[in-house]
């Protein structure tokens, strides 16, 4: 199983990719006050920060459209800033 392997070469590259992606998101909201958290649809939420960055999270098993933006299943989209 790829999540519980002791062979680092099987998980290192995906872990670095995930880290770099999430670091970019975190850097855009670090030290920013959360201004709003709202439910947009069933299992779809948007959090907006003081600098104008919003993160839309889709907890559904299928993609959703939020104001013309597609958010993949079990994923997120970053807007604004």
Tab-separated table of C-alpha atoms in Angstrom:
chain	number	residue	atom	x	y	z
A	1	UNK	CA	0.000	0.000	0.000
A	2	UNK	CA	1.470	3.344	-1.064
A	3	UNK	CA	0.511	5.153	2.145
A	4	UNK	CA	2.194	2.718	4.493
A	5	UNK	CA	5.322	1.759	2.621
A	6	UNK	CA	8.750	1.873	4.199
A	7	UNK	CA	10.256	2.349	0.725
A	8	UNK	CA	10.631	6.111	0.544
A	9	UNK	CA	11.098	6.091	-3.213
A	10	UNK	CA	7.456	5.039	-3.603
A	11	UNK	CA	6.068	8.041	-1.706
A	12	UNK	CA	8.747	10.751	-1.741
A	13	UNK	CA	7.919	12.374	-5.097
A	14	UNK	CA	4.131	12.532	-4.486
A	15	UNK	CA	4.763	13.863	-0.980
A	16	UNK	CA	7.021	16.645	-2.272
A	17	UNK	CA	4.434	17.540	-4.931
A	18	UNK	CA	1.655	17.726	-2.317
A	19	UNK	CA	3.821	19.740	0.053
A	20	UNK	CA	4.720	22.318	-2.595
A	21	UNK	CA	1.086	22.668	-3.681
A	22	UNK	CA	-0.183	23.115	-0.132
A	23	UNK	CA	2.689	25.435	0.799
A	24	UNK	CA	1.622	27.806	-1.974
A	25	UNK	CA	-1.942	27.829	-0.593
A	26	UNK	CA	-0.734	28.273	2.979
A	27	UNK	CA	1.614	31.095	2.012
A	28	UNK	CA	-1.325	32.953	0.450
A	29	UNK	CA	-3.343	32.863	3.691
A	30	UNK	CA	-0.756	32.734	6.477
A	31	UNK	CA	-1.159	35.560	8.983
A	32	UNK	CA	-4.479	36.513	7.367
A	33	UNK	CA	-7.626	36.865	9.429
A	34	UNK	CA	-10.496	34.600	8.418
A	35	UNK	CA	-13.303	36.966	7.441
A	36	UNK	CA	-16.061	34.575	6.407
A	37	UNK	CA	-16.904	30.885	6.284
A	38	UNK	CA	-20.048	29.894	4.419
A	39	UNK	CA	-21.799	26.887	2.988
A	40	UNK	CA	-22.396	27.404	-0.731
A	41	UNK	CA	-24.027	24.084	-1.555
A	42	UNK	CA	-24.434	20.744	0.126
A	43	UNK	CA	-20.890	19.745	1.215
A	44	UNK	CA	-19.318	22.799	-0.455
A	45	UNK	CA	-17.817	25.563	1.680
A	46	UNK	CA	-15.931	28.798	1.056
A	47	UNK	CA	-13.558	30.437	3.521
A	48	UNK	CA	-12.536	34.009	2.758
A	49	UNK	CA	-9.486	35.726	4.246
A	50	UNK	CA	-8.660	39.398	4.870
A	51	UNK	CA	-6.408	39.659	1.810
A	52	UNK	CA	-9.250	38.589	-0.493
A	53	UNK	CA	-8.137	34.990	-0.984
A	54	UNK	CA	-10.979	32.472	-0.862
A	55	UNK	CA	-10.703	28.714	-0.661
A	56	UNK	CA	-13.654	26.663	-1.864
A	57	UNK	CA	-13.680	23.074	-0.606
A	58	UNK	CA	-15.796	20.376	-2.230
A	59	UNK	CA	-16.487	17.386	0.033
A	60	UNK	CA	-18.738	15.709	-2.559
A	61	UNK	CA	-17.928	12.627	-4.611
A	62	UNK	CA	-18.597	14.550	-7.838
A	63	UNK	CA	-17.366	17.880	-9.141
A	64	UNK	CA	-19.460	21.011	-8.595
A	65	UNK	CA	-19.817	24.380	-10.299
A	66	UNK	CA	-19.453	27.427	-8.064
A	67	UNK	CA	-20.165	30.679	-9.898
A	68	UNK	CA	-18.688	29.309	-13.111
A	69	UNK	CA	-15.675	27.682	-11.448
A	70	UNK	CA	-15.408	23.908	-11.494
A	71	UNK	CA	-14.240	22.347	-8.231
A	72	UNK	CA	-13.297	18.701	-8.583
A	73	UNK	CA	-14.637	16.013	-6.228
A	74	UNK	CA	-12.865	15.929	-2.845
A	75	UNK	CA	-10.768	18.896	-3.854
A	76	UNK	CA	-10.484	22.643	-3.514
A	77	UNK	CA	-10.043	25.808	-5.544
A	78	UNK	CA	-8.245	29.001	-4.554
A	79	UNK	CA	-9.544	32.330	-5.849
A	80	UNK	CA	-8.857	35.998	-5.283
A	81	UNK	CA	-5.922	37.652	-3.671
